[in-house]
């Protein structure tokens, strides 16, 4: 990997402390950073280099998956000594001029070619001004490469996303822009590509002939936390659906390309998002369920309702839950509903994909008063990282009856790099496979836009759901209309445990 300068806007912020420094440190420990690198942190406050380096060290001690003692103190010092701090206000042109001097002097000191990565870990309203200042100050004039990593949210709706992109494009080429969607950095989301595309047996059944429906769930137990200002204007539809949920859907449904290359994967993802059947505003309520949590109990603890949360208007109609039924207009997926659902203050934290296969053998054992269960492929993304397959077998240990049994493949959680490690590493290598490309982002906003408008015009009922539940009943009805039910998480694979429907055990 080539030597580089990593310029971090928002170096004193929450994301930098919790995710970016630990990720850089773990890459360093794994030998995945180049032999020479310079990291320059930026923020408005005045900090000395020493204080900044101590803050970075503190964040490693607090948040790194590896202890800060995983390396010798001399190696830790070597890592920290790459950090410099520079005070900068994003609107101050003079600050960028001084920044350029610092970047160049470090490049000279370390005898490095000018490869520069600009990471914007700041509020989204600064994205365009920073990109432009990078161009105008000369920071973007490099002998080697330049890249821009930007955090979410990318726009507030279709038109703001387009205008942001137009501004970024004045300073960076599309292939230099790395839009972070941290779901694309999760190991099981990255594994989807291999699981689905590199296994001929799975490929053979990965289509409308064999799949009855696909369910993508991202449920959280947390509420709005300290993010009222942002979340009350975003809602689950912008916070989770437009980006993470649609990205996971694209990764699940993409077709087998002739070769696995970043550009082929990008093309296949685009084809899927392009083929999503639009949900028109007047009919949105037929396919979309909107919810807001009321008070309740989560993990045995009483929690307030959304409207009682600090910073939330008592009349807010913001969505903290969204479920939707999507159709992909493509011969491979014709007639297969894809259900997505995400919500805060749900009964459990779980991000998972359940693929339910058609079950033509359901009545095979009816003469013995038994029915077979559908085969399920369950890909657990978070907090467990596991793939399970449910099939039918006889339970010889008890009554010899039919029973759904499960085969599981578990990832070794503690050894797995975190999403930010993978994504930063990829950006340093120039591999954009697991970043959100502009056409995907634009098409996602295009698909979401009528739903945003339907919410705004109250054309979709806002259902209240009790904190600690599985969301509003209307979300169950959405599947019941098609003869399906949401599947729950499988239990950890100790005995032959089965994947439960939300309310009942299959074998009951
Ligand atoms: N925190 C998280 O978990 C997540 C955050 N994100 C995104 O990451 C980005 C950063 O979020 P987060 O770290 O939480 O935000 P914080 O509010 O914690 O940090 C903001 C950073 O921006 C700097 N800053 C603010 N105003 C200016 C300015 N005028 N000029 C220069 N620097 C400025 C602050 O430094 P100073 O005060 O010294 O000026 C600080 O370092 C946002 O886009 C957010 O949406 C995305 C996913 C998760
Ligand atoms: O981007 C976001 O994601 C988190 C959920 O991420 P996960 O990795 O814990 O599944 C969500 O809480 C947050 O609101 C959203 O901005």
Tab-separated table of N, CA, C and O in Angstrom, residues 19 40 49-50 74 82 97 154 190-192 197 230 247 289 291 311 373 400 405 411 444 470:
chain	number	residue	atom	x	y	z
A	19	UNK	N	-15.035	5.241	16.529
A	19	UNK	CA	-14.865	4.321	15.397
A	19	UNK	C	-13.568	4.499	14.621
A	19	UNK	O	-12.922	3.511	14.273
A	40	UNK	N	-3.653	13.804	10.020
A	40	UNK	CA	-3.824	15.181	10.498
A	40	UNK	C	-5.268	15.398	10.911
A	40	UNK	O	-6.193	15.258	10.100
A	49	UNK	N	-0.394	19.132	19.749
A	49	UNK	CA	-0.231	17.770	19.201
A	49	UNK	C	-0.232	16.741	20.329
A	49	UNK	O	-0.805	15.658	20.200
A	50	UNK	N	0.440	17.085	21.439
A	50	UNK	CA	0.514	16.136	22.563
A	50	UNK	C	-0.863	15.822	23.114
A	50	UNK	O	-1.199	14.657	23.374
A	74	UNK	N	6.468	0.921	22.391
A	74	UNK	CA	7.171	1.662	21.323
A	74	UNK	C	6.346	1.648	20.037
A	74	UNK	O	6.291	2.640	19.309
A	82	UNK	N	2.292	9.493	14.500
A	82	UNK	CA	1.875	9.872	13.138
A	82	UNK	C	0.805	10.958	13.160
A	82	UNK	O	0.471	11.534	12.134
A	97	UNK	N	-5.214	27.109	3.860
A	97	UNK	CA	-3.877	27.418	3.326
A	97	UNK	C	-2.813	26.904	4.308
A	97	UNK	O	-1.845	26.268	3.925
A	154	UNK	N	-26.333	11.324	3.222
A	154	UNK	CA	-26.040	11.929	1.936
A	154	UNK	C	-27.330	12.554	1.412
A	154	UNK	O	-28.100	11.941	0.689
A	190	UNK	N	-20.743	-8.310	3.672
A	190	UNK	CA	-19.686	-8.569	2.695
A	190	UNK	C	-19.660	-10.043	2.295
A	190	UNK	O	-19.313	-10.382	1.176
A	191	UNK	N	-20.066	-10.892	3.227
A	191	UNK	CA	-20.065	-12.324	2.954
A	191	UNK	C	-21.204	-12.735	2.022
A	191	UNK	O	-21.148	-13.774	1.383
A	192	UNK	N	-22.236	-11.888	1.949
A	192	UNK	CA	-23.396	-12.201	1.114
A	192	UNK	C	-22.983	-12.490	-0.321
A	192	UNK	O	-23.467	-13.418	-0.958
A	197	UNK	N	-23.184	-15.790	-4.431
A	197	UNK	CA	-22.666	-15.901	-5.795
A	197	UNK	C	-21.677	-17.047	-5.976
A	197	UNK	O	-21.588	-17.616	-7.057
A	230	UNK	N	-31.214	15.601	14.983
A	230	UNK	CA	-31.059	14.958	13.676
A	230	UNK	C	-32.225	14.005	13.403
A	230	UNK	O	-32.891	14.069	12.369
A	247	UNK	N	-29.369	-0.944	0.646
A	247	UNK	CA	-28.073	-1.517	0.281
A	247	UNK	C	-28.065	-3.024	0.538
A	247	UNK	O	-27.576	-3.803	-0.281
A	289	UNK	N	-45.649	0.557	6.117
A	289	UNK	CA	-46.205	0.739	7.460
A	289	UNK	C	-45.286	1.678	8.217
A	289	UNK	O	-44.063	1.518	8.197
A	291	UNK	N	-44.501	3.632	11.936
A	291	UNK	CA	-44.799	3.525	13.369
A	291	UNK	C	-43.971	4.473	14.204
A	291	UNK	O	-42.952	5.008	13.756
A	311	UNK	N	-35.926	16.692	23.765
A	311	UNK	CA	-35.666	17.316	22.461
A	311	UNK	C	-36.703	16.988	21.398
A	311	UNK	O	-36.606	17.480	20.276
A	373	UNK	N	-41.801	-27.988	7.576
A	373	UNK	CA	-41.578	-26.535	7.670
A	373	UNK	C	-40.805	-26.088	6.439
A	373	UNK	O	-40.055	-26.871	5.862
A	400	UNK	N	-39.683	-39.402	17.295
A	400	UNK	CA	-39.469	-39.731	15.886
A	400	UNK	C	-40.261	-38.843	14.945
A	400	UNK	O	-40.343	-39.109	13.744
A	405	UNK	N	-34.675	-28.676	11.826
A	405	UNK	CA	-33.359	-28.637	12.470
A	405	UNK	C	-32.489	-27.627	11.727
A	405	UNK	O	-32.789	-27.239	10.609
A	411	UNK	N	-19.337	-17.035	12.700
A	411	UNK	CA	-18.056	-16.348	12.541
A	411	UNK	C	-17.435	-16.175	13.926
A	411	UNK	O	-18.160	-16.063	14.904
A	444	UNK	N	-31.895	5.204	-4.891
A	444	UNK	CA	-32.525	4.910	-3.596
A	444	UNK	C	-33.401	6.085	-3.174
A	444	UNK	O	-34.524	5.904	-2.723
A	470	UNK	N	-42.589	-5.937	18.739
A	470	UNK	CA	-42.013	-6.129	17.401
A	470	UNK	C	-42.556	-5.122	16.401
A	470	UNK	O	-42.618	-5.387	15.205
